[in-house]
PDB file of C-alpha atoms in Angstrom:
ATOM      1  CA  UNK A   1     -11.543   5.351 -21.770  1.00 49.00           C
ATOM      2  CA  UNK A   2      -9.853   3.020 -18.824  1.00 63.00           C
ATOM      3  CA  UNK A   3      -9.383   6.378 -17.010  1.00 80.00           C
ATOM      4  CA  UNK A   4     -13.053   7.918 -17.867  1.00 88.00           C
ATOM      5  CA  UNK A   5     -14.511   4.487 -15.416  1.00 91.00           C
ATOM      6  CA  UNK A   6     -11.811   4.704 -13.394  1.00 91.00           C
ATOM      7  CA  UNK A   7     -12.856   8.758 -12.714  1.00 93.00           C
ATOM      8  CA  UNK A   8     -16.872   7.301 -12.537  1.00 94.00           C
ATOM      9  CA  UNK A   9     -16.285   5.391 -10.044  1.00 93.00           C
ATOM     10  CA  UNK A  10     -14.570   8.100  -7.746  1.00 95.00           C
ATOM     11  CA  UNK A  11     -17.515   9.918  -8.443  1.00 95.00           C
ATOM     12  CA  UNK A  12     -19.293   7.102  -6.657  1.00 95.00           C
ATOM     13  CA  UNK A  13     -17.275   6.789  -4.555  1.00 94.00           C
ATOM     14  CA  UNK A  14     -16.923  10.404  -3.293  1.00 95.00           C
ATOM     15  CA  UNK A  15     -21.334  10.445  -3.554  1.00 96.00           C
ATOM     16  CA  UNK A  16     -21.633   6.684  -2.206  1.00 95.00           C
ATOM     17  CA  UNK A  17     -20.043   9.080   1.131  1.00 95.00           C
ATOM     18  CA  UNK A  18     -21.836  12.077   1.188  1.00 96.00           C
ATOM     19  CA  UNK A  19     -18.819  13.913   0.237  1.00 96.00           C
ATOM     20  CA  UNK A  20     -19.680  16.515  -2.928  1.00 95.00           C
ATOM     21  CA  UNK A  21     -17.988  15.866  -6.673  1.00 96.00           C
ATOM     22  CA  UNK A  22     -16.283  19.597  -7.420  1.00 94.00           C
ATOM     23  CA  UNK A  23     -14.219  20.513 -10.523  1.00 93.00           C
ATOM     24  CA  UNK A  24     -11.302  21.238  -7.769  1.00 93.00           C
ATOM     25  CA  UNK A  25     -11.740  16.982  -7.141  1.00 95.00           C
ATOM     26  CA  UNK A  26     -12.305  16.370 -10.584  1.00 94.00           C
ATOM     27  CA  UNK A  27      -8.715  17.324 -11.500  1.00 93.00           C
ATOM     28  CA  UNK A  28      -7.039  16.120  -8.795  1.00 95.00           C
ATOM     29  CA  UNK A  29      -8.779  12.753  -9.322  1.00 95.00           C
ATOM     30  CA  UNK A  30      -7.818  12.749 -13.195  1.00 93.00           C
ATOM     31  CA  UNK A  31      -3.669  13.875 -12.219  1.00 93.00           C
ATOM     32  CA  UNK A  32      -4.124  10.656  -9.511  1.00 94.00           C
ATOM     33  CA  UNK A  33      -5.524   8.638 -12.079  1.00 93.00           C
ATOM     34  CA  UNK A  34      -3.631   9.377 -15.196  1.00 91.00           C
ATOM     35  CA  UNK A  35       0.077   9.605 -13.567  1.00 87.00           C
ATOM     36  CA  UNK A  36      -0.163   5.812 -13.232  1.00 74.00           C
ATOM     37  CA  UNK A  37       2.023   5.846 -10.194  1.00 82.00           C
ATOM     38  CA  UNK A  38       1.290   7.273  -6.665  1.00 89.00           C
ATOM     39  CA  UNK A  39       1.782  11.581  -6.539  1.00 92.00           C
ATOM     40  CA  UNK A  40       2.894  12.772  -2.794  1.00 93.00           C
ATOM     41  CA  UNK A  41       0.188  16.257  -2.675  1.00 95.00           C
ATOM     42  CA  UNK A  42       3.459  18.646  -3.226  1.00 94.00           C
ATOM     43  CA  UNK A  43       3.463  16.704  -6.683  1.00 93.00           C
ATOM     44  CA  UNK A  44      -0.277  16.841  -6.851  1.00 94.00           C
ATOM     45  CA  UNK A  45       0.487  20.766  -6.306  1.00 94.00           C
ATOM     46  CA  UNK A  46       3.396  21.245  -9.095  1.00 92.00           C
ATOM     47  CA  UNK A  47       0.436  19.397 -11.164  1.00 87.00           C
ATOM     48  CA  UNK A  48      -1.823  21.836 -10.789  1.00 84.00           C
ATOM     49  CA  UNK A  49      -0.453  25.455 -10.665  1.00 79.00           C
ATOM     50  CA  UNK A  50      -2.206  26.119 -13.050  1.00 82.00           C
ATOM     51  CA  UNK A  51      -5.711  25.429 -11.873  1.00 80.00           C
ATOM     52  CA  UNK A  52      -5.272  27.878  -8.492  1.00 80.00           C
ATOM     53  CA  UNK A  53      -5.096  24.465  -6.182  1.00 88.00           C
ATOM     54  CA  UNK A  54      -2.698  25.322  -3.024  1.00 91.00           C
ATOM     55  CA  UNK A  55      -1.568  22.620  -1.071  1.00 93.00           C
ATOM     56  CA  UNK A  56      -3.939  23.231   1.600  1.00 94.00           C
ATOM     57  CA  UNK A  57      -6.818  22.363  -0.823  1.00 93.00           C
ATOM     58  CA  UNK A  58      -5.167  19.409  -1.634  1.00 95.00           C
ATOM     59  CA  UNK A  59      -3.862  17.618   1.463  1.00 96.00           C
ATOM     60  CA  UNK A  60      -8.006  18.010   2.693  1.00 96.00           C
ATOM     61  CA  UNK A  61      -9.376  16.526  -0.747  1.00 96.00           C
ATOM     62  CA  UNK A  62      -6.271  13.909  -0.170  1.00 97.00           C
ATOM     63  CA  UNK A  63      -7.966  13.123   3.180  1.00 96.00           C
ATOM     64  CA  UNK A  64     -11.065  13.095   1.747  1.00 96.00           C
ATOM     65  CA  UNK A  65     -10.411  10.653  -0.818  1.00 96.00           C
ATOM     66  CA  UNK A  66      -8.289   8.623   1.848  1.00 93.00           C
ATOM     67  CA  UNK A  67     -11.402   9.053   4.056  1.00 93.00           C
ATOM     68  CA  UNK A  68     -14.186   7.720   1.097  1.00 93.00           C
ATOM     69  CA  UNK A  69     -12.090   4.898   0.295  1.00 90.00           C
ATOM     70  CA  UNK A  70     -10.865   6.267  -3.420  1.00 94.00           C
ATOM     71  CA  UNK A  71      -7.504   6.995  -2.466  1.00 93.00           C
ATOM     72  CA  UNK A  72      -4.790   5.216  -0.187  1.00 90.00           C
ATOM     73  CA  UNK A  73      -1.759   7.011   2.043  1.00 91.00           C
ATOM     74  CA  UNK A  74       1.408   4.891   0.962  1.00 89.00           C
ATOM     75  CA  UNK A  75       3.633   6.334   3.982  1.00 88.00           C
ATOM     76  CA  UNK A  76       7.449   7.677   3.070  1.00 88.00           C
ATOM     77  CA  UNK A  77      10.111   7.261   5.867  1.00 87.00           C
ATOM     78  CA  UNK A  78      10.810  10.699   5.940  1.00 87.00           C
ATOM     79  CA  UNK A  79       7.384  10.765   6.800  1.00 88.00           C
ATOM     80  CA  UNK A  80       6.083  12.482   3.727  1.00 89.00           C
ATOM     81  CA  UNK A  81       2.766  10.693   2.152  1.00 92.00           C
ATOM     82  CA  UNK A  82       1.680   8.839  -1.456  1.00 92.00           C
ATOM     83  CA  UNK A  83      -1.650   9.270  -2.635  1.00 94.00           C
ATOM     84  CA  UNK A  84      -2.854   6.135  -5.359  1.00 91.00           C
ATOM     85  CA  UNK A  85      -6.191   5.389  -6.625  1.00 91.00           C
ATOM     86  CA  UNK A  86      -7.904   2.456  -4.788  1.00 87.00           C
ATOM     87  CA  UNK A  87     -11.352   1.454  -5.912  1.00 81.00           C
ATOM     88  CA  UNK A  88     -11.153  -1.889  -4.652  1.00 76.00           C
ATOM     89  CA  UNK A  89     -10.862  -3.766  -1.238  1.00 71.00           C
ATOM     90  CA  UNK A  90      -7.190  -5.603  -1.914  1.00 69.00           C
ATOM     91  CA  UNK A  91      -4.839  -4.423   0.020  1.00 70.00           C
ATOM     92  CA  UNK A  92      -1.560  -4.638  -1.580  1.00 76.00           C
ATOM     93  CA  UNK A  93       2.595  -3.765   0.323  1.00 82.00           C
ATOM     94  CA  UNK A  94       3.770  -1.710  -2.241  1.00 86.00           C
ATOM     95  CA  UNK A  95       7.928  -1.374  -3.006  1.00 90.00           C
ATOM     96  CA  UNK A  96       9.524   2.060  -2.602  1.00 90.00           C
ATOM     97  CA  UNK A  97      12.890   3.475  -3.387  1.00 90.00           C
ATOM     98  CA  UNK A  98      14.706   5.806  -0.916  1.00 88.00           C
ATOM     99  CA  UNK A  99      15.846   8.080  -3.286  1.00 87.00           C
ATOM    100  CA  UNK A 100      13.893   9.019  -5.870  1.00 86.00           C
ATOM    101  CA  UNK A 101      10.211   7.363  -4.700  1.00 83.00           C
ATOM    102  CA  UNK A 102       9.368   5.530  -7.066  1.00 84.00           C
ATOM    103  CA  UNK A 103       6.778   3.451  -5.832  1.00 85.00           C
ATOM    104  CA  UNK A 104       5.797  -0.342  -7.185  1.00 85.00           C
ATOM    105  CA  UNK A 105       2.735  -2.610  -6.006  1.00 82.00           C
ATOM    106  CA  UNK A 106       3.828  -6.057  -5.081  1.00 83.00           C
ATOM    107  CA  UNK A 107       1.886  -8.718  -6.336  1.00 79.00           C
ATOM    108  CA  UNK A 108       0.524 -10.507  -2.904  1.00 76.00           C
ATOM    109  CA  UNK A 109      -2.734  -9.887  -1.240  1.00 72.00           C
ATOM    110  CA  UNK A 110      -2.390  -8.669   2.560  1.00 76.00           C
ATOM    111  CA  UNK A 111      -6.044  -9.499   2.435  1.00 77.00           C
ATOM    112  CA  UNK A 112      -4.957 -12.878   4.763  1.00 81.00           C
ATOM    113  CA  UNK A 113      -3.802 -10.773   7.548  1.00 84.00           C
ATOM    114  CA  UNK A 114      -7.248  -9.411   7.446  1.00 84.00           C
ATOM    115  CA  UNK A 115      -9.142 -12.954   7.372  1.00 88.00           C
ATOM    116  CA  UNK A 116      -6.742 -14.775  10.023  1.00 91.00           C
ATOM    117  CA  UNK A 117      -6.852 -10.895  12.572  1.00 92.00           C
ATOM    118  CA  UNK A 118     -11.093 -11.390  12.172  1.00 93.00           C
ATOM    119  CA  UNK A 119     -11.256 -14.506  13.093  1.00 95.00           C
ATOM    120  CA  UNK A 120      -9.170 -13.837  15.748  1.00 96.00           C
ATOM    121  CA  UNK A 121     -12.458 -11.301  16.758  1.00 96.00           C
ATOM    122  CA  UNK A 122     -10.323  -7.922  15.785  1.00 94.00           C
ATOM    123  CA  UNK A 123     -12.144  -5.328  13.941  1.00 89.00           C
ATOM    124  CA  UNK A 124     -11.880  -1.737  12.639  1.00 83.00           C
ATOM    125  CA  UNK A 125      -8.293  -2.967  11.023  1.00 81.00           C
ATOM    126  CA  UNK A 126      -5.965  -1.390   9.791  1.00 76.00           C
ATOM    127  CA  UNK A 127      -2.281  -2.088   8.379  1.00 74.00           C
ATOM    128  CA  UNK A 128       0.410  -0.722   6.550  1.00 76.00           C
ATOM    129  CA  UNK A 129       2.715  -2.646   5.135  1.00 81.00           C
ATOM    130  CA  UNK A 130       6.311  -0.843   2.474  1.00 87.00           C
ATOM    131  CA  UNK A 131       8.850  -1.858   1.940  1.00 90.00           C
ATOM    132  CA  UNK A 132      11.968   0.635   1.538  1.00 92.00           C
ATOM    133  CA  UNK A 133      14.748   0.123  -0.583  1.00 93.00           C
ATOM    134  CA  UNK A 134      16.730   2.202  -3.897  1.00 94.00           C
ATOM    135  CA  UNK A 135      14.887   1.142  -7.408  1.00 91.00           C
ATOM    136  CA  UNK A 136      18.013  -0.598 -10.213  1.00 92.00           C
ATOM    137  CA  UNK A 137      17.858   3.406 -11.667  1.00 91.00           C
ATOM    138  CA  UNK A 138      18.485   4.728  -8.547  1.00 92.00           C
ATOM    139  CA  UNK A 139      21.417   1.866  -8.061  1.00 89.00           C
ATOM    140  CA  UNK A 140      22.771   2.271 -12.004  1.00 86.00           C
ATOM    141  CA  UNK A 141      22.945   5.983 -11.480  1.00 80.00           C
ATOM    142  CA  UNK A 142      25.554   5.278  -8.181  1.00 65.00           C
ATOM    143  CA  UNK A 143      27.927   6.729 -10.583  1.00 51.00           C
TER     144      UNK A 143
END
C-alpha cells in the first residue's frame, strides 16, 4: 500500500507543477517506487522495454520529475545520473559504489547547510554532496 500512497503523492506533485499525468509517467513512477534504489535512465529503459518507452522519452520524463520536485538526480563520477523519488524537502547525501553503482542514503540531513547559506543572504540554492567508494559486496568479490 505504501507504493500506492507514494504514487498518489507523485501524481499530486506533477499536477501542482502543471505537468500532465500520462500513462508513461505513471509507469516510470511505479518502476522508480518499486525499485527501492536509485535507477539510471538506462536501467529504466531496460525495465520498460516491453512498454515501448524509448530512452529520449525516459530522459525527458526524468527531467520533468526533477523539475516538479518528484525525483532527484544523483550524479555518478562517470557523468551518468541515477534518479530516485524524493517526496520531502530533506536533502541527504548518498554513498555510491564506484563499481556497481549501489547507492545508499546517509542518515545526515544537509538542510542545516541551507539554513547557514540563507542566513548569509544566499537564495535559490542547490547542492550536491555524494561520497564515492567501493561497497562491501564489491570489496568481497575482488577475488
